PDB file of C-alpha atoms and ligand atoms in Angstrom:
ATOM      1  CA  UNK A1028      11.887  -9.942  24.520  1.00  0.00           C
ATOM      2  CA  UNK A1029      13.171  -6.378  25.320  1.00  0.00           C
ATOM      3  CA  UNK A1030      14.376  -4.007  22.352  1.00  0.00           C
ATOM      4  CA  UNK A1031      18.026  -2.250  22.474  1.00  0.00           C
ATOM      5  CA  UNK A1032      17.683   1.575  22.127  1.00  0.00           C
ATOM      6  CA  UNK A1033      19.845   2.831  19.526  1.00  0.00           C
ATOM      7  CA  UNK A1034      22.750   5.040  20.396  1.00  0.00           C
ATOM      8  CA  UNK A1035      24.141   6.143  17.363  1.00  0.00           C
ATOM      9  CA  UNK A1036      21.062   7.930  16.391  1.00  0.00           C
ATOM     10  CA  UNK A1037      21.035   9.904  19.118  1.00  0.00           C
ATOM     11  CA  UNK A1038      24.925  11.154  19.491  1.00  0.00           C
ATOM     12  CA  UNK A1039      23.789  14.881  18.594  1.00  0.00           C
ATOM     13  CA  UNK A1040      21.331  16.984  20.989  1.00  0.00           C
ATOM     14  CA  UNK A1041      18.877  18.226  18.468  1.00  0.00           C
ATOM     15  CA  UNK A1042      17.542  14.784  17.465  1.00  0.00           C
ATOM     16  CA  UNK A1043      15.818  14.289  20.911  1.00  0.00           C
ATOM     17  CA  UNK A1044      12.390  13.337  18.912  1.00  0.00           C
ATOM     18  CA  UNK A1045      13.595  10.255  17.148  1.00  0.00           C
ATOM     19  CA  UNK A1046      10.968   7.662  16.547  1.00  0.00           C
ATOM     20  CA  UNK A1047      10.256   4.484  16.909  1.00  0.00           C
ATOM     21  CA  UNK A1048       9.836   4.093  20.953  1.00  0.00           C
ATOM     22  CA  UNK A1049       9.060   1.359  23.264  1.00  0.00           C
ATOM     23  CA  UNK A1050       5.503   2.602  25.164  1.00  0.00           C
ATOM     24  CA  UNK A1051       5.775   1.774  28.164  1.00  0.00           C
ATOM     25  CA  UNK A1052       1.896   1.891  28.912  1.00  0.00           C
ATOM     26  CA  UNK A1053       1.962   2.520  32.455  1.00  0.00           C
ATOM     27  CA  UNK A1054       3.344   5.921  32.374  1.00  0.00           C
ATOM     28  CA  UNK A1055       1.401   6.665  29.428  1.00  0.00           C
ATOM     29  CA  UNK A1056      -1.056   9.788  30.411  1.00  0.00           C
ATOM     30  CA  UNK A1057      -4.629   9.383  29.986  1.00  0.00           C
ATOM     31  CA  UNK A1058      -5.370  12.891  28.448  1.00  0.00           C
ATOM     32  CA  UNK A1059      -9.288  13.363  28.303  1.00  0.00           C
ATOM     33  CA  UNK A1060      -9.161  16.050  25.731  1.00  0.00           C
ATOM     34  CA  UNK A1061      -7.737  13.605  22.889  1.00  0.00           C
ATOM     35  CA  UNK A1062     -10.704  13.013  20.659  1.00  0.00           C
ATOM     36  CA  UNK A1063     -11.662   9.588  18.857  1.00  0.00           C
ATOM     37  CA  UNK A1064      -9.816   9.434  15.330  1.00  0.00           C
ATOM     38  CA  UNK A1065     -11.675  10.233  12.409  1.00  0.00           C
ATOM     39  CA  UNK A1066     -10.841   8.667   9.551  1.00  0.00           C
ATOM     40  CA  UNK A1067     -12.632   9.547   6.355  1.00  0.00           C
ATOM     41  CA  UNK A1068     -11.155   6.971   3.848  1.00  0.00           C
ATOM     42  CA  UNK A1069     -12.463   7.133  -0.416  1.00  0.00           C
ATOM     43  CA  UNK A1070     -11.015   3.575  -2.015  1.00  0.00           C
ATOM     44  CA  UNK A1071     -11.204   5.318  -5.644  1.00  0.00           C
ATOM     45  CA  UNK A1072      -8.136   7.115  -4.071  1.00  0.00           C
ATOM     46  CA  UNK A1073      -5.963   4.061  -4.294  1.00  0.00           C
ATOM     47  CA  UNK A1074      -3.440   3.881  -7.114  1.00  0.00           C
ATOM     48  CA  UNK A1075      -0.186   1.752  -7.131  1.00  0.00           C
ATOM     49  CA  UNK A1076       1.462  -1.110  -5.059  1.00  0.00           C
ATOM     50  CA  UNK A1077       5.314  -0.297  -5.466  1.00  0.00           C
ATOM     51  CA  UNK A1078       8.591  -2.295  -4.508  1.00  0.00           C
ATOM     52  CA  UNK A1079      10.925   0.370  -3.205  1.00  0.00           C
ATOM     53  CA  UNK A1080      13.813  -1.463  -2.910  1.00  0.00           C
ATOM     54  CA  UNK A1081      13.650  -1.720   1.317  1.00  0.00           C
ATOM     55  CA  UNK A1082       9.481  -2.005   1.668  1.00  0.00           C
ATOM     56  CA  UNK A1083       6.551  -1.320  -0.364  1.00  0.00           C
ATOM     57  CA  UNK A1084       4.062   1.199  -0.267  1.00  0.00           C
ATOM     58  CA  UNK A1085       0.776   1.867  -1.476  1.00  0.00           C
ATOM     59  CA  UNK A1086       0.071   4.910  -2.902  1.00  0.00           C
ATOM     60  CA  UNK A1087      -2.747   7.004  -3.218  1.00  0.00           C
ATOM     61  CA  UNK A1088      -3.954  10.011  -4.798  1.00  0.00           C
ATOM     62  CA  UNK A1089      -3.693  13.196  -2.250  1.00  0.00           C
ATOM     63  CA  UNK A1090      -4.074  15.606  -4.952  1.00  0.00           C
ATOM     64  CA  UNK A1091      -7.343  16.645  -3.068  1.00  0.00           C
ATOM     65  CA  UNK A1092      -9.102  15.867   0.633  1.00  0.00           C
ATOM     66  CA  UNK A1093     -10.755  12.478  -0.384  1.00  0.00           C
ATOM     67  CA  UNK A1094      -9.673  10.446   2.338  1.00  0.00           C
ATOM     68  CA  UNK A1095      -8.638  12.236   5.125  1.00  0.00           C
ATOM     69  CA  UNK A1096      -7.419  11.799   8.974  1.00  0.00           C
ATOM     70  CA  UNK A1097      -8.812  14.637  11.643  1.00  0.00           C
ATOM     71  CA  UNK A1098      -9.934  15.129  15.087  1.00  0.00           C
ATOM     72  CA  UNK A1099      -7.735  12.520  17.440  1.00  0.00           C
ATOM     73  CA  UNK A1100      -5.114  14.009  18.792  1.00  0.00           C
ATOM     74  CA  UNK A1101      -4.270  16.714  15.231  1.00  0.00           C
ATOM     75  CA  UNK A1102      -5.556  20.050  15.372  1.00  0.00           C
ATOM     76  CA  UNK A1103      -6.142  19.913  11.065  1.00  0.00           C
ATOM     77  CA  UNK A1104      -6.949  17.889   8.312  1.00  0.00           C
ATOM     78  CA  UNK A1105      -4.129  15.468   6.936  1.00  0.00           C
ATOM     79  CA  UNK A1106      -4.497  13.688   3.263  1.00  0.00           C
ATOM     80  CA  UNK A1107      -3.637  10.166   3.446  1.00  0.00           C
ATOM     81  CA  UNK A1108      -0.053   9.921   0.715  1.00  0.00           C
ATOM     82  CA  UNK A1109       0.710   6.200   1.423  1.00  0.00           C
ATOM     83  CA  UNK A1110       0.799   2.793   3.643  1.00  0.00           C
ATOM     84  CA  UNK A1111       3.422   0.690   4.109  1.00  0.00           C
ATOM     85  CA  UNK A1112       5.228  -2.073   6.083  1.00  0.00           C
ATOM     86  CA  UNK A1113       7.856  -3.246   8.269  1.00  0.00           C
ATOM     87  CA  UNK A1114       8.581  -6.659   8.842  1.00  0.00           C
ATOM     88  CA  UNK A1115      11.259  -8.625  11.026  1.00  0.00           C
ATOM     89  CA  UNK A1116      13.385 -12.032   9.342  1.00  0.00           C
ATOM     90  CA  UNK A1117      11.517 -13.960  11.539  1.00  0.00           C
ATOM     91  CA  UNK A1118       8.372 -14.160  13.439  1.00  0.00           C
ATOM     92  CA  UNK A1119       9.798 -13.159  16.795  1.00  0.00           C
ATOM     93  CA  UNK A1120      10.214  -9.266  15.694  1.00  0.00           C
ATOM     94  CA  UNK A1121       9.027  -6.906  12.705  1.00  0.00           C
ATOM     95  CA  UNK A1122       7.482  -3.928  14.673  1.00  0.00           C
ATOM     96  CA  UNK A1123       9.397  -0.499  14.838  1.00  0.00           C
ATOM     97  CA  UNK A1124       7.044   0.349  17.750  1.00  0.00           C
ATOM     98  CA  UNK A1125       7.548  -1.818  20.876  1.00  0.00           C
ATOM     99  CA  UNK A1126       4.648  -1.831  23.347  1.00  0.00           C
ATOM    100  CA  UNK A1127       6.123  -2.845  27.401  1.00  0.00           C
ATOM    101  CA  UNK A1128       9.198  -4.847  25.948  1.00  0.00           C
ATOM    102  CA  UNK A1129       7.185  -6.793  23.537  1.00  0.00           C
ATOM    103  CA  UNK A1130       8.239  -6.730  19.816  1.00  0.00           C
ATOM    104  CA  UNK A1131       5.119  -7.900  17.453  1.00  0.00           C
ATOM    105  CA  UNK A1132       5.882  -9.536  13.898  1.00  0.00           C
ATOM    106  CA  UNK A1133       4.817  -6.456  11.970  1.00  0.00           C
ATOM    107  CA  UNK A1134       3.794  -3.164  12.006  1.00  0.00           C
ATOM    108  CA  UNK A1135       1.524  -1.249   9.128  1.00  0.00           C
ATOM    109  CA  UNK A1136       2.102   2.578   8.943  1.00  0.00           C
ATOM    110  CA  UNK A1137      -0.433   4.656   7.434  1.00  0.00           C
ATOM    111  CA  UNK A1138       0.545   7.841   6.587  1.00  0.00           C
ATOM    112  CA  UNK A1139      -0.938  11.679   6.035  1.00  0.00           C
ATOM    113  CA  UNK A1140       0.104  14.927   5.728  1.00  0.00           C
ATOM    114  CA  UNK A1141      -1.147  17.963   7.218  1.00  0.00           C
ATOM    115  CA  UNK A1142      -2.929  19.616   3.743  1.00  0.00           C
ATOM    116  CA  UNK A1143      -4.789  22.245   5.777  1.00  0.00           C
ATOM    117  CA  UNK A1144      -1.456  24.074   6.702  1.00  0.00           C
ATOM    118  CA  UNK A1145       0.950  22.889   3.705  1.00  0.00           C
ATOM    119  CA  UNK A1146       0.893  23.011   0.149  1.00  0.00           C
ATOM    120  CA  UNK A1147       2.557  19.368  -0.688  1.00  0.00           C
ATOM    121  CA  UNK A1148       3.931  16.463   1.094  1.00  0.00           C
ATOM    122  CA  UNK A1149       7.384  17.796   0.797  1.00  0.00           C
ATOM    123  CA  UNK A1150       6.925  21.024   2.079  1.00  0.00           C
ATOM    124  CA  UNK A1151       4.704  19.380   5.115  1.00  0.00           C
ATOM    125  CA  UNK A1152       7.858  17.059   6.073  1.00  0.00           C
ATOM    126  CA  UNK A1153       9.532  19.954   6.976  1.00  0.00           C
ATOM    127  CA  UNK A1154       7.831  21.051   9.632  1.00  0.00           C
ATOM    128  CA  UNK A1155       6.969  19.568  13.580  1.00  0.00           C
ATOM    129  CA  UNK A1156       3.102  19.210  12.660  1.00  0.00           C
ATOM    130  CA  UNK A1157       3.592  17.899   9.191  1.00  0.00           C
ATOM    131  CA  UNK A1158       3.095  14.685   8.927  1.00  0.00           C
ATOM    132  CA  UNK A1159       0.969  12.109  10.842  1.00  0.00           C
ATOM    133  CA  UNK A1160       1.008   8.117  10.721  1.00  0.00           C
ATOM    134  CA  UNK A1161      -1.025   5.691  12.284  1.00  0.00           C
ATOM    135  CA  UNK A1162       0.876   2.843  13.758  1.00  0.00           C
ATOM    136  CA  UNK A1163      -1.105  -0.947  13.695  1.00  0.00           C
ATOM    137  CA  UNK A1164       1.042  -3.263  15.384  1.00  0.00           C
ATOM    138  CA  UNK A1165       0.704  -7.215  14.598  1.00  0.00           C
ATOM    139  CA  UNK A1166      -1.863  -7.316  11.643  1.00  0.00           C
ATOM    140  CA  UNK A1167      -4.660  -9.152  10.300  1.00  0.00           C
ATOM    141  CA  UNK A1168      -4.774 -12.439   8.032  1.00  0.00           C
ATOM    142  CA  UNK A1169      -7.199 -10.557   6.759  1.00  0.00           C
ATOM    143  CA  UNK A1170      -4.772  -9.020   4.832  1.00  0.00           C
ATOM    144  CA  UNK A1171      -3.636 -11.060   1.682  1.00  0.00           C
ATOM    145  CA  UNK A1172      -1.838  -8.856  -0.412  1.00  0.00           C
ATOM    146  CA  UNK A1173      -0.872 -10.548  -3.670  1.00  0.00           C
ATOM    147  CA  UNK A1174       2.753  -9.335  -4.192  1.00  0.00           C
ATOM    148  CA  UNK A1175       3.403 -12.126  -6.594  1.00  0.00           C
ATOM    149  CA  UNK A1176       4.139  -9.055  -9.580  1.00  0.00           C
ATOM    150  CA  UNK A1177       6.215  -6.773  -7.050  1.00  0.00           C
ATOM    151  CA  UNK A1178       8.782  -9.262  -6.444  1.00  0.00           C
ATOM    152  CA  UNK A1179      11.567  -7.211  -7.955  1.00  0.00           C
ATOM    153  CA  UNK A1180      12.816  -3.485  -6.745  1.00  0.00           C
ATOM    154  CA  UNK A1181      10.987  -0.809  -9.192  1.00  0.00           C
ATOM    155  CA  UNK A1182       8.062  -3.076  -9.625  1.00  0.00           C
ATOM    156  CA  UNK A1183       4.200  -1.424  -9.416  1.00  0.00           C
ATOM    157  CA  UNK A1184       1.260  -2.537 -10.227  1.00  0.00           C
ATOM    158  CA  UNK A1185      -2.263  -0.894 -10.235  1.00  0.00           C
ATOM    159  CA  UNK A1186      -4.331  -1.634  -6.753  1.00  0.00           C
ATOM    160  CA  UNK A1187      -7.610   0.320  -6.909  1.00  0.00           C
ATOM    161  CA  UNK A1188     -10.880   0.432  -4.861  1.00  0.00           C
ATOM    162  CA  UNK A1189      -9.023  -1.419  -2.231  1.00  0.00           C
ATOM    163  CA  UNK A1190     -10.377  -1.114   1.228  1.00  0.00           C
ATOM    164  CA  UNK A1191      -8.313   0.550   3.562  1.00  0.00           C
ATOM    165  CA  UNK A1192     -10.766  -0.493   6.433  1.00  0.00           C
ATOM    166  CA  UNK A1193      -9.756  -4.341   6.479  1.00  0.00           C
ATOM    167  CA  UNK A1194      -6.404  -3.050   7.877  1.00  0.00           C
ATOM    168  CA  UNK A1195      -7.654  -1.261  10.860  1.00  0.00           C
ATOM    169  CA  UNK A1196      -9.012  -2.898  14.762  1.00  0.00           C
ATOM    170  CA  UNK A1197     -12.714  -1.608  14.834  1.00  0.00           C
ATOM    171  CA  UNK A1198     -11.386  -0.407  18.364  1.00  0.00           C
ATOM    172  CA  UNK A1199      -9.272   3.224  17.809  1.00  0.00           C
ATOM    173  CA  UNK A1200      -8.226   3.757  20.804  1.00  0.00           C
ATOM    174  CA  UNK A1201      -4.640   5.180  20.744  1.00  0.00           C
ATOM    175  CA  UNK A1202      -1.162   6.040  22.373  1.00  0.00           C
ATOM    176  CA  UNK A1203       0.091   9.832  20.632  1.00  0.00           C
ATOM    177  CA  UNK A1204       3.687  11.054  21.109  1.00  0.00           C
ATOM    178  CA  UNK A1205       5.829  13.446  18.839  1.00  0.00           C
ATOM    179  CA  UNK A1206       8.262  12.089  16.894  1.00  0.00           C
ATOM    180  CA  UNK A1207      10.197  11.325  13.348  1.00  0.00           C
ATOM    181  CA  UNK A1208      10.778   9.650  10.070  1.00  0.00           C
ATOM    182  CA  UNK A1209      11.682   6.001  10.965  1.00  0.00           C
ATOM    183  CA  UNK A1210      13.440   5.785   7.965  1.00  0.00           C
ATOM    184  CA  UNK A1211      15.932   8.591   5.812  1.00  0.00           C
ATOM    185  CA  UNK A1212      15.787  11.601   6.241  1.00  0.00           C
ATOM    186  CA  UNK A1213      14.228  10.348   9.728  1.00  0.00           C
ATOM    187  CA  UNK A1214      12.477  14.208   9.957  1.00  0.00           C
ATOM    188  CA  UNK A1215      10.968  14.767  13.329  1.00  0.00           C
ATOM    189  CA  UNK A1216       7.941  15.844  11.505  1.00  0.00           C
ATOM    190  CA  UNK A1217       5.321  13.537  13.238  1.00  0.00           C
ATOM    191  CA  UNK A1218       2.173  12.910  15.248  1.00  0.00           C
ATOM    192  CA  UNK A1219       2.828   9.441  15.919  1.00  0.00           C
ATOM    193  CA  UNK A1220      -0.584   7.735  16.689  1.00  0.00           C
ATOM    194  CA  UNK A1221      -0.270   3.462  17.510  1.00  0.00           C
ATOM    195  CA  UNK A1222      -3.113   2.058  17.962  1.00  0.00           C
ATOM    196  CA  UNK A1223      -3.440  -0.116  20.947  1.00  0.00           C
ATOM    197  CA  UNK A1224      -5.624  -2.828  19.780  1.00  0.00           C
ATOM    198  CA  UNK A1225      -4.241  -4.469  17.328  1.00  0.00           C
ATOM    199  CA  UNK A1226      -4.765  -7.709  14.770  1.00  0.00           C
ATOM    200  CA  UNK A1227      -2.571 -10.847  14.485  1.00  0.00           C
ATOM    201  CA  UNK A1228      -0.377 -11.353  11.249  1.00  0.00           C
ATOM    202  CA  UNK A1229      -0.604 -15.087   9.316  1.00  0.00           C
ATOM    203  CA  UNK A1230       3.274 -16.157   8.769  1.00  0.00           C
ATOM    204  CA  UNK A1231       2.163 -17.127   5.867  1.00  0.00           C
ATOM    205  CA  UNK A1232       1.723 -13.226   5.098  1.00  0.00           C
ATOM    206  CA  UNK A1233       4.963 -12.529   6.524  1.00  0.00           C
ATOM    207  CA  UNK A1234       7.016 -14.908   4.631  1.00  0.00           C
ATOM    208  CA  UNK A1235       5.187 -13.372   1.490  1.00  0.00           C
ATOM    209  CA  UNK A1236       6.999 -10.040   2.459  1.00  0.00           C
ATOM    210  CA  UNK A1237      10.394 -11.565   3.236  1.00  0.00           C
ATOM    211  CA  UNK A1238      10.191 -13.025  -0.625  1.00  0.00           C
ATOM    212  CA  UNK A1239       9.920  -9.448  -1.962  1.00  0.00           C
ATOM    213  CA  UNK A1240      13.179  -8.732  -3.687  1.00  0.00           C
ATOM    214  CA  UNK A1241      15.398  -5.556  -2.806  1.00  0.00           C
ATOM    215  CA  UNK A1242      17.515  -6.456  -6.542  1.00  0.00           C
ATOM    216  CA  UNK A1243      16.287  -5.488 -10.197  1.00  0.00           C
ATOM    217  CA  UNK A1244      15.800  -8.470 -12.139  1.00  0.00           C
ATOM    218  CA  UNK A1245      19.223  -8.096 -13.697  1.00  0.00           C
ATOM    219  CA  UNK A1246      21.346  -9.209 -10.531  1.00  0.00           C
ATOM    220  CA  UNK A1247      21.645 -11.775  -7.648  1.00  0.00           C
ATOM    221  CA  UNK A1248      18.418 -12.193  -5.844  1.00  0.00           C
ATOM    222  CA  UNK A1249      18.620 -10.430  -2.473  1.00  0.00           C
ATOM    223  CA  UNK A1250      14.932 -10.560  -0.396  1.00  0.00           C
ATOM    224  CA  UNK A1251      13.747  -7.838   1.561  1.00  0.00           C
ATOM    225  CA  UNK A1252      14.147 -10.173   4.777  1.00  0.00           C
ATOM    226  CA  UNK A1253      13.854  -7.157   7.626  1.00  0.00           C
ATOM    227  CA  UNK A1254      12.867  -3.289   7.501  1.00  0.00           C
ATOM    228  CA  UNK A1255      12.659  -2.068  11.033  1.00  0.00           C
ATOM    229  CA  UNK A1256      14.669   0.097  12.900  1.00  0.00           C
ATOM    230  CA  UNK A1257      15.993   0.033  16.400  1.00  0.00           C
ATOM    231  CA  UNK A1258      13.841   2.035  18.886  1.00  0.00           C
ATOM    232  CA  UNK A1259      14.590   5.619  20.061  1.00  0.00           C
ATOM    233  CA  UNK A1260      15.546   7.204  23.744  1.00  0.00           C
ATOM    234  CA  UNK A1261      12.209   9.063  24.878  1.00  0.00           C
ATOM    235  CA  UNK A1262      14.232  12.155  26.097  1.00  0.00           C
ATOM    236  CA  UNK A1263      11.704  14.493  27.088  1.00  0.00           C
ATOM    237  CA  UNK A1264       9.017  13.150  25.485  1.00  0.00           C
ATOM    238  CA  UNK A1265       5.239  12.255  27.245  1.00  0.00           C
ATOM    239  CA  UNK A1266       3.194   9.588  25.609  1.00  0.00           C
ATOM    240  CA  UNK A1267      -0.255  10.162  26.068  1.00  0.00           C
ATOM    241  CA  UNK A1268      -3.277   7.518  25.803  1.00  0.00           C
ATOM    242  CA  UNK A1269      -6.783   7.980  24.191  1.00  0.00           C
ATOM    243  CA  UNK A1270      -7.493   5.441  27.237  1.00  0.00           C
ATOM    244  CA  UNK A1271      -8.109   5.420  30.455  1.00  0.00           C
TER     245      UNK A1271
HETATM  246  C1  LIG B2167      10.110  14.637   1.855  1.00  0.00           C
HETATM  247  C2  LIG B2167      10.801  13.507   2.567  1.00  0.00           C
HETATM  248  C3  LIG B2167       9.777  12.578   3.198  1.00  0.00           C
HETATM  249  C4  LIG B2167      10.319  11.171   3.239  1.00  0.00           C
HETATM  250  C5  LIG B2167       9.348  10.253   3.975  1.00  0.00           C
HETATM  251  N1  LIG B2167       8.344   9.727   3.095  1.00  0.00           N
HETATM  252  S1  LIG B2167       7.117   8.940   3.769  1.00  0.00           S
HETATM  253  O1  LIG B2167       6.227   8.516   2.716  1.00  0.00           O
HETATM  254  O2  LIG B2167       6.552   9.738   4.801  1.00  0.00           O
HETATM  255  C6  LIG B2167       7.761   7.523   4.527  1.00  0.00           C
HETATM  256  C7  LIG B2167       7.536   7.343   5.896  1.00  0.00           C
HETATM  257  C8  LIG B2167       8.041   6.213   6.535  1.00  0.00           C
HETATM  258  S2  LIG B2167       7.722   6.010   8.247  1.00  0.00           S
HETATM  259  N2  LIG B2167       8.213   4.550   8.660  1.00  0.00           N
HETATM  260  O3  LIG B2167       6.276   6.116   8.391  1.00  0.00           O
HETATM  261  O4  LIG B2167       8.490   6.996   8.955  1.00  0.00           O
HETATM  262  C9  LIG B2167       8.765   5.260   5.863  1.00  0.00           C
HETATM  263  C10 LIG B2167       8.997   5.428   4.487  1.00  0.00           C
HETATM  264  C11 LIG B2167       8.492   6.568   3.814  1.00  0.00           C
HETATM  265  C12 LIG B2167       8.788   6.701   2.347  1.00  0.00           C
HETATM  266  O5  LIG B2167       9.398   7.708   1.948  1.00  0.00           O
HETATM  267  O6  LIG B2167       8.410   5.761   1.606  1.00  0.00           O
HETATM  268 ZN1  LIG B2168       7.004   3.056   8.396  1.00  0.00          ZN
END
């Protein structure tokens, strides 16, 4: 199934890093001097599962360089803030990334922020080297997230120790381009690194996200049934490949 590029997102010149993309893996460049990721992950760092309304992230605790992403294609240390989701209203799509045409059911983003150079999040999401996410597409049944008490916008609840490992391939090779924000204020403030082996998703998991609600619990019932956003012209942009 091939993915329409948004236009209206890339009317003005300056927003010629706009993320997501399809990779097109074929004219990805093997670049030998990308290292292997390394990803130093502490699970006491995990703090809350939230319902923001249009996804739900969970958050961790980057007051200090517990778990931390390096090496790979970054030249310094990023503090993991968050992961979240993105989901489709059916099985046939879900990913923002698009790998040769083909749209996968979900995509997990993982995402860190360049401590070493910046004093906060905030102030890192300003800048071209800011931020960095790590892209799984598809997912594992492994993952069975129990969203039963987020089902309403504004909802948390506590999710400690939990093991950030059971969301990644044990295989890290990547595909690393420069790009944005898929979401407001869609910043092009990141290292975009999508990992190219990736897990399958259960339905069952996915129709567990599509019954998270985007209302409070004082109004109509409206689910969460899609997150993802349209993929972005390349422009001048290389994607390179951890991979021969
Ligand atoms: C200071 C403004 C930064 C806003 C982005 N925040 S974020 O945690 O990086 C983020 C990234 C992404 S994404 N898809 O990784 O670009 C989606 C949502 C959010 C969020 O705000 O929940
Ligand atoms: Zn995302």
């Amino acid at each position: 199934m091939g993915a329409t590029v948004s236009q209206d997102d890339n009317d003005s010149d300056c927003h010629t890093h706009q993320s997501p993309i399809n990779i097109w893996t074929k004219m990805a460049l093997y670049d030998p001097f990308l290292k292997p990721l390394k990803i130093q992950y502490d699970p006491t760092t995990s703090r809350k599962i939230v319902n923001l309304g249009h996804c739900f992230n969970v958050e961790f605790d980057d007051t200090s360089d517990m778990s931390v992403l390096s090496d790979g294609p970054l030249n310094s240390r990023y503090r993991l803030r968050q992961f979240h989701f993105h989901w489709g209203s059916s099985d046939k799509d879900g990913s923002e990334h698009v790998i040769d045409g083909n749209v996968y059911p979900a995509e997990l983003h993982i995402v860190y922020w360049n401590s070493q150079k910046y004093e906060s999040f905030e102030e890192a999401a300003k800048h071209p080297d800011g931020l960095a996410v790590i892209g799984v597409l598809k997912l594992t049944n492994r993952i069975t997230l129990n969203l039963v008490s987020l089902l309403i916008q504004g909802k948390e609840h506590s999710f400690t120790k939990y093991n950030l490992a059971r969301l990644l391939p044990n295989d890290l090779d990547y595909w690393t381009y420069h790009g944005s924000l898929t979401t407001e204020p869609y910043f092009e403030c990141v290292t975009w690194i999508v990992l190219q082996r990736a897990i399958p998703i259960s339905s069952a998991q996915l129709t567990r996200f599509r019954g998270l609600l985007c209302t409070s619990e004082y109004e109509k019932p409206v689910p969460i049934m899609e997150n993802h956003r349209p993929v972005q012209l390349l422009h001048d942009r290389v994607v390179r490949s951890s991979r021969l």
